[in-house]
Short mmCIF file of C-alpha atoms in Angstrom, two decimals:
data_model
loop_
_atom_site.label_atom_id
_atom_site.label_comp_id
_atom_site.label_asym_id
_atom_site.label_seq_id
_atom_site.Cartn_x
_atom_site.Cartn_y
_atom_site.Cartn_z
CA MET A 1 23.19 8.57 -10.92
CA LYS A 2 25.54 5.57 -10.98
CA LYS A 3 25.47 5.44 -7.19
CA LYS A 4 21.67 5.41 -7.19
CA ILE A 5 21.52 2.64 -9.77
CA PHE A 6 24.09 0.60 -7.82
CA THR A 7 22.09 1.00 -4.59
CA LEU A 8 18.96 -0.18 -6.37
CA PHE A 9 20.89 -3.13 -7.79
CA LEU A 10 22.03 -4.15 -4.30
CA VAL A 11 18.44 -4.11 -3.09
CA LEU A 12 17.13 -6.09 -6.05
CA THR A 13 19.82 -8.77 -5.98
CA ASN A 14 18.39 -9.95 -2.66
CA LEU A 15 15.18 -10.82 -4.51
CA ILE A 16 16.54 -12.78 -7.46
CA ALA A 17 16.67 -16.11 -5.63
CA SER A 18 12.93 -16.19 -4.99
CA ALA A 19 11.56 -14.39 -8.02
CA GLN A 20 11.72 -15.80 -11.55
CA SER A 21 11.40 -12.31 -12.97
CA ILE A 22 11.10 -8.71 -11.85
CA THR A 23 9.43 -6.31 -14.25
CA GLU A 24 8.70 -2.61 -13.75
CA MET A 25 5.94 -1.27 -15.99
CA PRO A 26 4.16 2.07 -16.42
CA LEU A 27 0.97 2.14 -14.38
CA TYR A 28 -0.95 3.95 -17.12
CA GLU A 29 -0.87 3.11 -20.81
CA ASN A 30 0.89 5.63 -23.05
CA GLY A 31 1.91 7.63 -20.00
CA ALA A 32 -1.58 9.13 -19.74
CA VAL A 33 -1.52 9.81 -15.99
CA PRO A 34 -4.89 11.21 -14.87
CA ASN A 35 -5.26 14.35 -12.79
CA ALA A 36 -1.72 15.40 -13.69
CA LYS A 37 -0.22 18.82 -14.29
CA LYS A 38 2.58 19.35 -16.75
CA ALA A 39 5.58 19.37 -14.43
CA GLU A 40 9.23 18.41 -14.38
CA ASN A 41 9.99 14.91 -13.09
CA LEU A 42 12.00 15.51 -9.89
CA GLU A 43 11.99 11.92 -8.61
CA LYS A 44 14.93 11.10 -6.32
CA ILE A 45 16.24 7.76 -5.03
CA THR A 46 18.28 7.76 -1.82
CA LEU A 47 19.48 5.42 0.91
CA LYS A 48 19.19 7.12 4.30
CA ASP A 49 19.56 5.52 7.74
CA GLY A 50 19.37 2.14 6.06
CA VAL A 51 16.04 2.98 4.44
CA PHE A 52 15.68 2.87 0.64
CA ARG A 53 13.58 5.94 -0.25
CA ILE A 54 11.92 7.30 -3.37
CA ALA A 55 10.86 10.95 -3.20
CA ASP A 56 8.88 13.30 -5.46
CA VAL A 57 7.17 10.52 -7.40
CA SER A 58 5.13 11.96 -10.27
CA ILE A 59 5.26 9.06 -12.74
CA PRO A 60 3.68 5.98 -11.11
CA THR A 61 4.81 2.46 -11.92
CA LEU A 62 3.99 -1.11 -10.94
CA THR A 63 6.77 -3.67 -10.42
CA ARG A 64 5.81 -7.35 -10.73
CA PHE A 65 7.69 -10.04 -8.81
CA VAL A 66 6.93 -13.52 -10.14
CA PRO A 67 7.58 -16.47 -7.78
CA ALA A 68 9.21 -19.69 -8.92
CA ASN A 69 6.06 -21.60 -7.98
CA PRO A 70 3.07 -19.23 -8.23
CA ASN A 71 -0.17 -20.21 -6.51
CA GLY A 72 -2.39 -17.72 -8.37
CA LYS A 73 -2.76 -15.26 -5.50
CA SER A 74 -1.38 -11.75 -5.81
CA VAL A 75 -0.77 -8.79 -3.52
CA ILE A 76 -0.24 -5.12 -4.44
CA ILE A 77 2.13 -3.49 -1.93
CA CYS A 78 1.92 0.20 -1.02
CA PRO A 79 5.08 1.32 0.84
CA GLY A 80 4.77 3.91 3.59
CA GLY A 81 6.49 7.23 4.05
CA GLY A 82 3.99 9.76 5.37
CA TYR A 83 2.84 10.65 1.84
CA THR A 84 6.27 12.34 1.61
CA ILE A 85 8.50 9.51 0.37
CA LEU A 86 8.09 5.81 -0.40
CA ALA A 87 10.06 3.44 1.85
CA SER A 88 10.21 0.99 -1.03
CA GLY A 89 12.91 -1.26 0.42
CA HIS A 90 11.80 -2.67 3.78
CA GLU A 91 8.13 -1.86 3.10
CA GLY A 92 8.16 -2.82 -0.56
CA MET A 93 10.75 -5.01 -2.24
CA ASP A 94 11.72 -6.92 0.93
CA VAL A 95 8.07 -7.78 1.44
CA ALA A 96 7.72 -8.79 -2.21
CA LYS A 97 10.55 -11.30 -1.67
CA GLN A 98 8.77 -12.85 1.31
CA LEU A 99 5.54 -13.13 -0.65
CA THR A 100 7.21 -14.77 -3.64
CA ASP A 101 8.81 -17.26 -1.24
CA ILE A 102 5.31 -18.55 -0.46
CA GLY A 103 4.12 -18.52 -4.08
CA VAL A 104 2.28 -15.18 -4.07
CA THR A 105 2.90 -12.87 -7.03
CA ALA A 106 3.79 -9.47 -5.62
CA PHE A 107 3.41 -6.03 -7.13
CA VAL A 108 5.15 -3.01 -5.59
CA LEU A 109 3.24 0.16 -6.39
CA LYS A 110 5.24 3.33 -6.87
CA TYR A 111 2.34 5.71 -6.34
CA ARG A 112 2.37 9.48 -6.75
CA ILE A 113 3.39 11.55 -3.76
CA PRO A 114 0.54 14.05 -3.26
CA ASN A 115 1.76 17.47 -4.35
CA ASP A 116 -0.02 20.48 -5.81
CA ARG A 117 2.89 20.89 -8.22
CA ILE A 118 2.09 17.65 -10.07
CA ALA A 119 -1.65 17.09 -9.52
CA GLN A 120 -4.84 19.04 -10.11
CA ASP A 121 -6.26 17.40 -6.96
CA LYS A 122 -3.44 15.93 -4.89
CA SER A 123 -5.85 14.14 -2.52
CA LEU A 124 -7.03 11.85 -5.33
CA ALA A 125 -3.69 11.00 -6.97
CA PRO A 126 -2.61 8.10 -4.68
CA LEU A 127 -6.09 6.51 -4.72
CA GLN A 128 -6.24 6.80 -8.50
CA ASP A 129 -2.94 4.92 -8.65
CA ALA A 130 -4.07 2.23 -6.20
CA GLN A 131 -7.31 1.65 -8.09
CA GLN A 132 -5.42 1.55 -11.38
CA ALA A 133 -3.01 -1.02 -9.96
CA ILE A 134 -5.91 -3.30 -9.01
CA ARG A 135 -7.46 -2.70 -12.43
CA VAL A 136 -4.22 -3.61 -14.24
CA VAL A 137 -3.66 -6.79 -12.23
CA ARG A 138 -7.27 -7.94 -12.64
CA LYS A 139 -7.29 -7.11 -16.36
CA ASN A 140 -4.11 -9.13 -16.92
CA ALA A 141 -4.85 -11.91 -14.44
CA GLU A 142 -5.35 -14.65 -17.02
CA LYS A 143 -2.27 -13.62 -19.03
CA TRP A 144 -0.13 -13.54 -15.87
CA GLY A 145 -1.48 -16.82 -14.49
CA LEU A 146 -3.32 -15.15 -11.60
CA LYS A 147 -6.75 -15.67 -10.08
CA ALA A 148 -8.88 -12.60 -10.70
CA ASN A 149 -10.74 -13.17 -7.41
CA LYS A 150 -7.57 -13.53 -5.30
CA ILE A 151 -6.08 -10.04 -5.61
CA GLY A 152 -5.15 -8.33 -2.35
CA ILE A 153 -3.76 -4.96 -1.37
CA MET A 154 -1.21 -4.33 1.36
CA GLY A 155 0.11 -1.16 2.92
CA PHE A 156 2.45 0.11 5.61
CA SER A 157 1.88 3.33 7.59
CA ALA A 158 0.71 5.99 5.07
CA GLY A 159 0.76 3.22 2.46
CA GLY A 160 -1.59 1.46 4.87
CA HIS A 161 -3.86 4.48 4.68
CA LEU A 162 -3.82 4.24 0.91
CA ALA A 163 -4.51 0.49 1.03
CA ALA A 164 -7.32 1.04 3.53
CA THR A 165 -8.81 3.78 1.34
CA ALA A 166 -8.72 1.44 -1.66
CA THR A 167 -10.35 -1.19 0.58
CA THR A 168 -13.24 1.05 1.65
CA LEU A 169 -13.77 3.47 -1.26
CA PHE A 170 -13.65 0.96 -4.11
CA ALA A 171 -17.17 1.94 -5.22
CA GLU A 172 -16.00 5.53 -5.77
CA LYS A 173 -14.36 6.04 -9.15
CA ALA A 174 -11.28 8.07 -8.25
CA ASP A 175 -10.63 8.66 -11.96
CA PRO A 176 -13.97 9.67 -13.55
CA SER A 177 -12.51 9.24 -17.04
CA VAL A 178 -12.25 5.44 -16.68
CA SER A 179 -14.92 3.81 -18.83
CA ASP A 180 -14.25 0.09 -18.27
CA THR A 181 -16.23 -1.98 -15.78
CA ILE A 182 -13.33 -3.85 -14.18
CA SER A 183 -13.85 -4.03 -10.42
CA VAL A 184 -11.27 -2.22 -8.28
CA ARG A 185 -12.43 -3.90 -5.08
CA PRO A 186 -9.52 -5.81 -3.54
CA ASP A 187 -10.39 -9.35 -2.44
CA PHE A 188 -8.51 -8.92 0.84
CA SER A 189 -6.51 -6.24 2.63
CA ILE A 190 -3.31 -6.37 4.71
CA LEU A 191 -2.65 -3.29 6.84
CA ILE A 192 0.61 -2.97 8.78
CA TYR A 193 0.78 -0.17 11.40
CA PRO A 194 -1.59 1.77 9.13
CA VAL A 195 -2.72 5.35 9.28
CA ILE A 196 -6.48 4.75 9.29
CA SER A 197 -8.11 7.88 10.63
CA PHE A 198 -7.71 11.58 9.97
CA ASP A 199 -9.36 12.35 13.33
CA SER A 200 -6.96 14.88 14.86
CA LEU A 201 -6.94 12.95 18.15
CA ILE A 202 -5.25 9.86 16.69
CA THR A 203 -4.05 10.62 13.17
CA HIS A 204 -0.52 10.95 11.87
CA LYS A 205 -0.73 14.64 11.11
CA GLY A 206 2.03 14.61 8.52
CA SER A 207 0.18 12.05 6.40
CA ARG A 208 -3.10 13.92 6.75
CA ASN A 209 -1.61 17.32 5.99
CA ASN A 210 0.29 16.02 2.95
CA LEU A 211 -2.81 14.38 1.48
CA ILE A 212 -5.66 16.79 2.26
CA GLY A 213 -4.00 19.86 3.75
CA ALA A 214 -3.47 21.26 7.24
CA ASN A 215 -7.00 22.65 7.49
CA PRO A 216 -9.28 20.12 5.79
CA THR A 217 -13.04 20.37 5.78
CA ALA A 218 -15.06 18.04 7.97
CA GLU A 219 -16.27 16.33 4.80
CA MET A 220 -12.74 15.60 3.59
CA THR A 221 -11.63 14.47 7.03
CA ARG A 222 -14.48 11.97 7.22
CA LYS A 223 -14.03 10.77 3.64
CA PHE A 224 -10.42 9.80 4.30
CA SER A 225 -11.05 8.43 7.81
CA ASN A 226 -11.37 4.82 6.80
CA GLU A 227 -12.99 3.58 10.01
CA ALA A 228 -16.00 5.70 8.99
CA GLN A 229 -16.16 4.11 5.51
CA VAL A 230 -16.35 0.41 6.43
CA THR A 231 -19.47 -1.38 5.16
CA PRO A 232 -20.58 -5.01 4.99
CA GLN A 233 -19.06 -5.06 1.48
CA THR A 234 -15.55 -4.27 2.78
CA PRO A 235 -13.22 -7.22 2.03
CA PRO A 236 -11.51 -9.27 4.79
CA VAL A 237 -8.73 -7.48 6.65
CA PHE A 238 -5.47 -8.46 8.39
CA LEU A 239 -4.05 -5.87 10.80
CA VAL A 240 -0.71 -5.55 12.63
CA HIS A 241 0.28 -2.80 15.05
CA ALA A 242 2.48 -2.11 18.12
CA GLY A 243 0.97 -0.67 21.27
CA ASP A 244 3.88 1.71 21.78
CA ASP A 245 3.70 3.20 18.28
CA GLY A 246 4.38 6.88 18.88
CA ALA A 247 3.97 7.96 15.26
CA VAL A 248 0.70 6.26 14.32
CA PRO A 249 -1.23 5.42 17.51
CA VAL A 250 -2.56 1.88 17.78
CA GLU A 251 -6.05 3.36 18.06
CA ASN A 252 -5.98 3.61 14.26
CA SER A 253 -6.02 -0.17 13.90
CA LEU A 254 -8.37 -0.62 16.87
CA ARG A 255 -10.98 1.67 15.34
CA PHE A 256 -10.76 -0.06 11.99
CA TYR A 257 -11.07 -3.48 13.61
CA GLN A 258 -14.11 -2.35 15.60
CA ALA A 259 -15.71 -0.98 12.44
CA CYS A 260 -15.11 -4.33 10.73
CA ILE A 261 -16.69 -6.24 13.63
CA LYS A 262 -19.69 -3.89 13.61
CA ASN A 263 -20.19 -4.51 9.89
CA LYS A 264 -19.49 -8.27 10.13
CA VAL A 265 -16.34 -7.99 8.01
CA PRO A 266 -13.86 -10.81 8.76
CA ALA A 267 -10.83 -9.25 10.46
CA ASP A 268 -7.68 -10.62 12.10
CA MET A 269 -5.72 -8.21 14.29
CA HIS A 270 -2.29 -8.86 15.79
CA LEU A 271 -1.01 -6.43 18.41
CA TYR A 272 2.45 -6.30 19.96
CA ALA A 273 3.27 -4.59 23.25
CA LYS A 274 6.36 -3.02 21.70
CA GLY A 275 7.93 -2.40 18.32
CA GLU A 276 7.20 1.28 17.83
CA HIS A 277 6.72 2.33 14.19
CA GLY A 278 8.19 1.30 10.86
CA PHE A 279 9.58 -2.12 11.78
CA GLY A 280 8.67 -3.66 8.43
CA LEU A 281 8.98 -7.44 8.46
CA ASN A 282 11.05 -7.59 11.64
CA ASN A 283 9.73 -6.42 15.00
CA LYS A 284 12.95 -6.82 16.97
CA THR A 285 11.16 -6.75 20.33
CA THR A 286 9.60 -10.19 19.87
CA GLU A 287 10.49 -13.59 18.46
CA ASP A 288 6.99 -13.78 17.01
CA LYS A 289 6.88 -13.08 13.28
CA TRP A 290 3.72 -11.40 12.06
CA PHE A 291 4.48 -12.59 8.53
CA ASP A 292 4.14 -16.21 9.72
CA ARG A 293 0.66 -15.33 10.94
CA LEU A 294 -0.07 -13.71 7.60
CA VAL A 295 0.97 -16.90 5.79
CA SER A 296 -1.64 -18.86 7.74
CA TRP A 297 -4.30 -16.19 7.13
CA LEU A 298 -3.61 -16.07 3.40
CA LYS A 299 -4.39 -19.79 3.17
CA THR A 300 -8.01 -18.88 4.01
CA MET A 301 -8.28 -16.24 1.32
#
Protein backbone atom coordinates (compact mmCIF):
# COMPACT_ATOMS: atom_id res chain seq x y z
CA MET A 1 0.00 0.00 0.00
CA LYS A 2 2.79 2.42 0.93
CA LYS A 3 4.51 1.71 -2.38
CA LYS A 4 1.30 2.49 -4.27
CA ILE A 5 0.77 5.73 -2.41
CA PHE A 6 4.39 6.75 -3.01
CA THR A 7 4.07 6.03 -6.74
CA LEU A 8 0.94 8.17 -6.89
CA PHE A 9 2.75 10.92 -5.00
CA LEU A 10 5.59 10.90 -7.53
CA VAL A 11 3.11 11.30 -10.36
CA LEU A 12 1.19 14.10 -8.66
CA THR A 13 4.24 16.13 -7.65
CA ASN A 14 4.88 16.79 -11.33
CA LEU A 15 1.57 18.66 -11.43
CA ILE A 16 1.91 20.92 -8.41
CA ALA A 17 3.79 23.67 -10.25
CA SER A 18 0.94 24.33 -12.68
CA ALA A 19 -2.11 23.56 -10.57
CA GLN A 20 -3.19 25.65 -7.59
CA SER A 21 -5.08 22.70 -6.18
CA ILE A 22 -5.82 19.07 -6.94
CA THR A 23 -9.01 17.63 -5.47
CA GLU A 24 -10.42 14.13 -5.90
CA MET A 25 -14.15 13.88 -5.21
CA PRO A 26 -16.78 11.14 -5.39
CA LEU A 27 -18.55 11.24 -8.74
CA TYR A 28 -21.94 10.48 -7.15
CA GLU A 29 -23.32 12.09 -4.03
CA ASN A 30 -23.57 9.85 -0.97
CA GLY A 31 -21.86 7.06 -2.89
CA ALA A 32 -25.11 6.25 -4.70
CA VAL A 33 -23.53 4.74 -7.84
CA PRO A 34 -26.26 3.81 -10.34
CA ASN A 35 -26.49 0.43 -12.01
CA ALA A 36 -24.21 -1.07 -9.37
CA LYS A 37 -24.16 -4.49 -7.76
CA LYS A 38 -23.07 -4.99 -4.19
CA ALA A 39 -19.49 -6.11 -4.69
CA GLU A 40 -16.11 -5.91 -3.01
CA ASN A 41 -13.90 -3.01 -4.09
CA LEU A 42 -10.91 -4.68 -5.78
CA GLU A 43 -9.33 -1.54 -7.24
CA LYS A 44 -5.58 -1.83 -7.83
CA ILE A 45 -2.95 0.82 -8.62
CA THR A 46 0.24 -0.30 -10.36
CA LEU A 47 3.16 1.10 -12.35
CA LYS A 48 3.99 -1.22 -15.24
CA ASP A 49 6.31 -0.53 -18.17
CA GLY A 50 6.33 3.11 -17.16
CA VAL A 51 2.54 3.32 -17.34
CA PHE A 52 0.53 4.33 -14.26
CA ARG A 53 -2.50 2.01 -14.24
CA ILE A 54 -5.71 1.72 -12.25
CA ALA A 55 -7.54 -1.59 -12.56
CA ASP A 56 -10.91 -2.95 -11.37
CA VAL A 57 -12.47 0.47 -10.83
CA SER A 58 -15.90 0.13 -9.23
CA ILE A 59 -16.11 3.42 -7.33
CA PRO A 60 -15.84 6.31 -9.83
CA THR A 61 -14.28 9.64 -8.91
CA LEU A 62 -13.53 12.99 -10.52
CA THR A 63 -10.23 14.78 -9.83
CA ARG A 64 -10.16 18.54 -10.41
CA PHE A 65 -6.95 20.32 -11.38
CA VAL A 66 -7.23 24.09 -10.97
CA PRO A 67 -4.78 26.26 -12.97
CA ALA A 68 -3.02 29.27 -11.49
CA ASN A 69 -4.73 31.50 -14.06
CA PRO A 70 -8.02 29.88 -15.10
CA ASN A 71 -9.70 31.05 -18.30
CA GLY A 72 -13.11 29.53 -17.55
CA LYS A 73 -12.80 26.61 -19.96
CA SER A 74 -12.76 23.05 -18.66
CA VAL A 75 -12.02 19.59 -20.04
CA ILE A 76 -13.01 16.20 -18.62
CA ILE A 77 -10.32 13.62 -19.44
CA CYS A 78 -11.11 9.92 -19.96
CA PRO A 79 -7.90 7.83 -19.87
CA GLY A 80 -7.63 4.81 -22.14
CA GLY A 81 -6.88 1.19 -21.35
CA GLY A 82 -9.10 -1.03 -23.48
CA TYR A 83 -11.93 -0.87 -20.93
CA THR A 84 -9.61 -3.10 -18.85
CA ILE A 85 -7.51 -0.55 -16.95
CA LEU A 86 -7.17 3.23 -16.86
CA ALA A 87 -3.82 4.61 -18.05
CA SER A 88 -4.33 7.57 -15.73
CA GLY A 89 -0.76 8.87 -15.86
CA HIS A 90 0.23 9.69 -19.45
CA GLU A 91 -3.40 9.77 -20.61
CA GLY A 92 -4.79 11.50 -17.54
CA MET A 93 -2.76 13.46 -15.02
CA ASP A 94 0.04 14.39 -17.45
CA VAL A 95 -2.56 15.81 -19.80
CA ALA A 96 -4.24 17.66 -16.93
CA LYS A 97 -0.91 19.38 -16.23
CA GLN A 98 -0.63 20.55 -19.84
CA LEU A 99 -4.17 21.88 -19.79
CA THR A 100 -3.67 23.78 -16.55
CA ASP A 101 -0.52 25.32 -18.06
CA ILE A 102 -2.77 27.06 -20.61
CA GLY A 103 -5.44 28.07 -18.08
CA VAL A 104 -7.91 25.23 -18.68
CA THR A 105 -9.39 23.57 -15.59
CA ALA A 106 -8.94 19.83 -16.03
CA PHE A 107 -10.91 16.95 -14.57
CA VAL A 108 -9.58 13.38 -14.73
CA LEU A 109 -12.44 10.91 -14.68
CA LYS A 110 -11.85 7.59 -12.96
CA TYR A 111 -14.72 5.76 -14.63
CA ARG A 112 -15.93 2.26 -13.88
CA ILE A 113 -14.27 -0.59 -15.75
CA PRO A 114 -17.15 -2.54 -17.35
CA ASN A 115 -17.57 -5.79 -15.46
CA ASP A 116 -20.58 -8.00 -14.80
CA ARG A 117 -19.34 -8.42 -11.23
CA ILE A 118 -19.96 -4.76 -10.36
CA ALA A 119 -22.72 -3.62 -12.75
CA GLN A 120 -26.22 -4.73 -13.64
CA ASP A 121 -25.52 -3.59 -17.22
CA LYS A 122 -21.79 -3.19 -17.75
CA SER A 123 -22.23 -1.54 -21.16
CA LEU A 124 -23.87 1.49 -19.56
CA ALA A 125 -21.57 2.02 -16.56
CA PRO A 126 -18.81 4.07 -18.29
CA LEU A 127 -21.32 6.28 -20.14
CA GLN A 128 -23.26 6.87 -16.94
CA ASP A 129 -20.02 8.06 -15.35
CA ALA A 130 -19.10 10.31 -18.28
CA GLN A 131 -22.54 11.91 -18.33
CA GLN A 132 -22.43 12.37 -14.57
CA ALA A 133 -19.02 14.04 -14.85
CA ILE A 134 -20.40 16.57 -17.33
CA ARG A 135 -23.44 17.07 -15.10
CA VAL A 136 -21.28 17.70 -12.02
CA VAL A 137 -19.00 20.19 -13.78
CA ARG A 138 -21.91 22.08 -15.35
CA LYS A 139 -23.87 22.11 -12.07
CA ASN A 140 -20.87 23.55 -10.20
CA ALA A 141 -19.59 25.80 -12.98
CA GLU A 142 -20.43 29.09 -11.28
CA LYS A 143 -19.03 27.96 -7.91
CA TRP A 144 -15.80 26.76 -9.56
CA GLY A 145 -15.40 29.85 -11.74
CA LEU A 146 -16.10 27.97 -14.98
CA LYS A 147 -18.16 28.80 -18.05
CA ALA A 148 -21.09 26.41 -18.28
CA ASN A 149 -21.00 26.58 -22.09
CA LYS A 150 -17.26 25.85 -22.37
CA ILE A 151 -17.11 22.29 -21.02
CA GLY A 152 -15.31 19.75 -23.19
CA ILE A 153 -14.63 16.04 -23.00
CA MET A 154 -11.40 14.34 -24.02
CA GLY A 155 -10.45 10.70 -24.39
CA PHE A 156 -7.61 8.43 -25.41
CA SER A 157 -8.08 5.03 -27.08
CA ALA A 158 -10.96 3.28 -25.23
CA GLY A 159 -11.34 6.50 -23.24
CA GLY A 160 -11.72 8.10 -26.66
CA HIS A 161 -14.57 5.70 -27.33
CA LEU A 162 -16.19 6.76 -24.08
CA ALA A 163 -15.68 10.45 -24.90
CA ALA A 164 -17.06 9.91 -28.41
CA THR A 165 -20.08 8.07 -26.99
CA ALA A 166 -20.73 10.96 -24.59
CA THR A 167 -20.35 13.29 -27.60
CA THR A 168 -22.92 11.47 -29.74
CA LEU A 169 -25.38 9.91 -27.26
CA PHE A 170 -25.88 12.92 -24.99
CA ALA A 171 -29.63 12.91 -25.70
CA GLU A 172 -29.90 9.38 -24.28
CA LYS A 173 -30.20 9.33 -20.51
CA ALA A 174 -27.75 6.58 -19.54
CA ASP A 175 -29.06 6.72 -15.96
CA PRO A 176 -32.90 6.76 -16.16
CA SER A 177 -33.13 7.67 -12.46
CA VAL A 178 -31.70 11.16 -13.03
CA SER A 179 -34.48 13.72 -12.67
CA ASP A 180 -32.63 17.01 -13.18
CA THR A 181 -32.57 18.83 -16.52
CA ILE A 182 -28.87 19.69 -16.63
CA SER A 183 -27.54 19.13 -20.15
CA VAL A 184 -24.89 16.42 -20.53
CA ARG A 185 -23.94 17.54 -24.03
CA PRO A 186 -20.25 18.46 -24.09
CA ASP A 187 -19.49 21.76 -25.82
CA PHE A 188 -16.53 20.25 -27.67
CA SER A 189 -14.76 16.91 -27.95
CA ILE A 190 -11.08 15.95 -28.15
CA LEU A 191 -10.40 12.40 -29.35
CA ILE A 192 -6.85 11.03 -29.37
CA TYR A 193 -6.28 7.74 -31.26
CA PRO A 194 -9.87 6.86 -30.29
CA VAL A 195 -11.74 3.62 -30.63
CA ILE A 196 -14.75 4.92 -32.57
CA SER A 197 -16.38 1.95 -34.24
CA PHE A 198 -17.38 -1.52 -33.10
CA ASP A 199 -17.45 -2.68 -36.73
CA SER A 200 -15.42 -5.90 -36.61
CA LEU A 201 -13.36 -4.79 -39.63
CA ILE A 202 -11.75 -1.85 -37.83
CA THR A 203 -12.56 -2.02 -34.13
CA HIS A 204 -10.27 -2.73 -31.21
CA LYS A 205 -11.81 -6.05 -30.30
CA GLY A 206 -10.67 -5.98 -26.69
CA SER A 207 -12.48 -2.70 -26.04
CA ARG A 208 -15.61 -3.93 -27.80
CA ASN A 209 -15.65 -7.30 -26.06
CA ASN A 210 -15.07 -5.75 -22.63
CA LEU A 211 -17.91 -3.26 -23.07
CA ILE A 212 -20.62 -5.17 -24.93
CA GLY A 213 -19.40 -8.77 -25.08
CA ALA A 214 -17.74 -10.98 -27.67
CA ASN A 215 -21.00 -11.68 -29.52
CA PRO A 216 -22.99 -8.44 -29.44
CA THR A 217 -26.24 -7.94 -31.28
CA ALA A 218 -26.31 -5.82 -34.41
CA GLU A 219 -28.30 -3.24 -32.45
CA MET A 220 -25.67 -2.96 -29.71
CA THR A 221 -22.84 -2.86 -32.24
CA ARG A 222 -24.47 0.04 -34.07
CA LYS A 223 -25.39 1.89 -30.88
CA PHE A 224 -21.77 1.97 -29.74
CA SER A 225 -20.32 2.62 -33.22
CA ASN A 226 -20.04 6.36 -32.87
CA GLU A 227 -19.60 7.15 -36.56
CA ALA A 228 -23.20 5.94 -36.97
CA GLN A 229 -24.48 8.25 -34.21
CA VAL A 230 -23.19 11.63 -35.46
CA THR A 231 -25.91 14.22 -36.11
CA PRO A 232 -25.91 17.95 -36.88
CA GLN A 233 -26.22 18.47 -33.10
CA THR A 234 -22.88 16.75 -32.39
CA PRO A 235 -20.43 19.28 -30.88
CA PRO A 236 -17.16 20.29 -32.60
CA VAL A 237 -14.46 17.63 -32.64
CA PHE A 238 -10.64 17.55 -32.60
CA LEU A 239 -9.05 14.26 -33.72
CA VAL A 240 -5.48 12.90 -33.59
CA HIS A 241 -4.30 9.54 -34.92
CA ALA A 242 -1.24 7.77 -36.39
CA GLY A 243 -1.47 5.99 -39.71
CA ASP A 244 0.56 3.03 -38.46
CA ASP A 245 -1.62 2.42 -35.39
CA GLY A 246 -1.79 -1.36 -35.20
CA ALA A 247 -4.08 -1.50 -32.19
CA VAL A 248 -6.81 0.97 -33.18
CA PRO A 249 -6.75 1.43 -36.97
CA VAL A 250 -6.76 5.01 -38.21
CA GLU A 251 -9.99 4.21 -40.05
CA ASN A 252 -11.74 4.81 -36.72
CA SER A 253 -10.89 8.51 -36.80
CA LEU A 254 -11.39 8.73 -40.58
CA ARG A 255 -14.93 7.39 -40.34
CA PHE A 256 -15.80 9.75 -37.51
CA TYR A 257 -14.36 12.72 -39.40
CA GLN A 258 -16.33 11.78 -42.52
CA ALA A 259 -19.52 11.49 -40.46
CA CYS A 260 -18.85 14.95 -39.02
CA ILE A 261 -18.33 16.44 -42.49
CA LYS A 262 -21.53 14.78 -43.74
CA ASN A 263 -23.48 16.30 -40.85
CA LYS A 264 -21.74 19.71 -41.08
CA VAL A 265 -20.12 19.29 -37.66
CA PRO A 266 -16.89 21.34 -37.34
CA ALA A 267 -14.00 18.88 -37.14
CA ASP A 268 -10.20 19.21 -37.11
CA MET A 269 -8.21 16.05 -37.79
CA HIS A 270 -4.45 15.67 -37.43
CA LEU A 271 -2.85 12.51 -38.81
CA TYR A 272 0.74 11.37 -38.40
CA ALA A 273 2.47 8.85 -40.65
CA LYS A 274 3.94 7.09 -37.63
CA GLY A 275 3.54 6.95 -33.87
CA GLU A 276 1.67 3.68 -33.45
CA HIS A 277 -0.69 3.58 -30.45
CA GLY A 278 -0.69 5.02 -26.95
CA PHE A 279 1.86 7.82 -27.39
CA GLY A 280 -0.01 10.20 -25.11
CA LEU A 281 1.32 13.75 -25.35
CA ASN A 282 4.56 12.78 -27.07
CA ASN A 283 4.66 11.18 -30.51
CA LYS A 284 8.39 10.49 -30.64
CA THR A 285 8.40 10.02 -34.42
CA THR A 286 7.83 13.71 -35.14
CA GLU A 287 8.88 17.11 -33.83
CA ASP A 288 5.31 18.29 -34.34
CA LYS A 289 3.32 18.47 -31.11
CA TRP A 290 -0.37 17.75 -31.47
CA PHE A 291 -1.01 19.53 -28.17
CA ASP A 292 0.25 22.79 -29.72
CA ARG A 293 -2.38 22.35 -32.42
CA LEU A 294 -4.97 21.69 -29.75
CA VAL A 295 -4.04 24.93 -27.99
CA SER A 296 -4.80 26.88 -31.17
CA TRP A 297 -8.07 24.98 -31.70
CA LEU A 298 -9.22 25.57 -28.13
CA LYS A 299 -8.96 29.32 -28.69
CA THR A 300 -11.88 28.97 -31.13
CA MET A 301 -14.08 27.10 -28.69
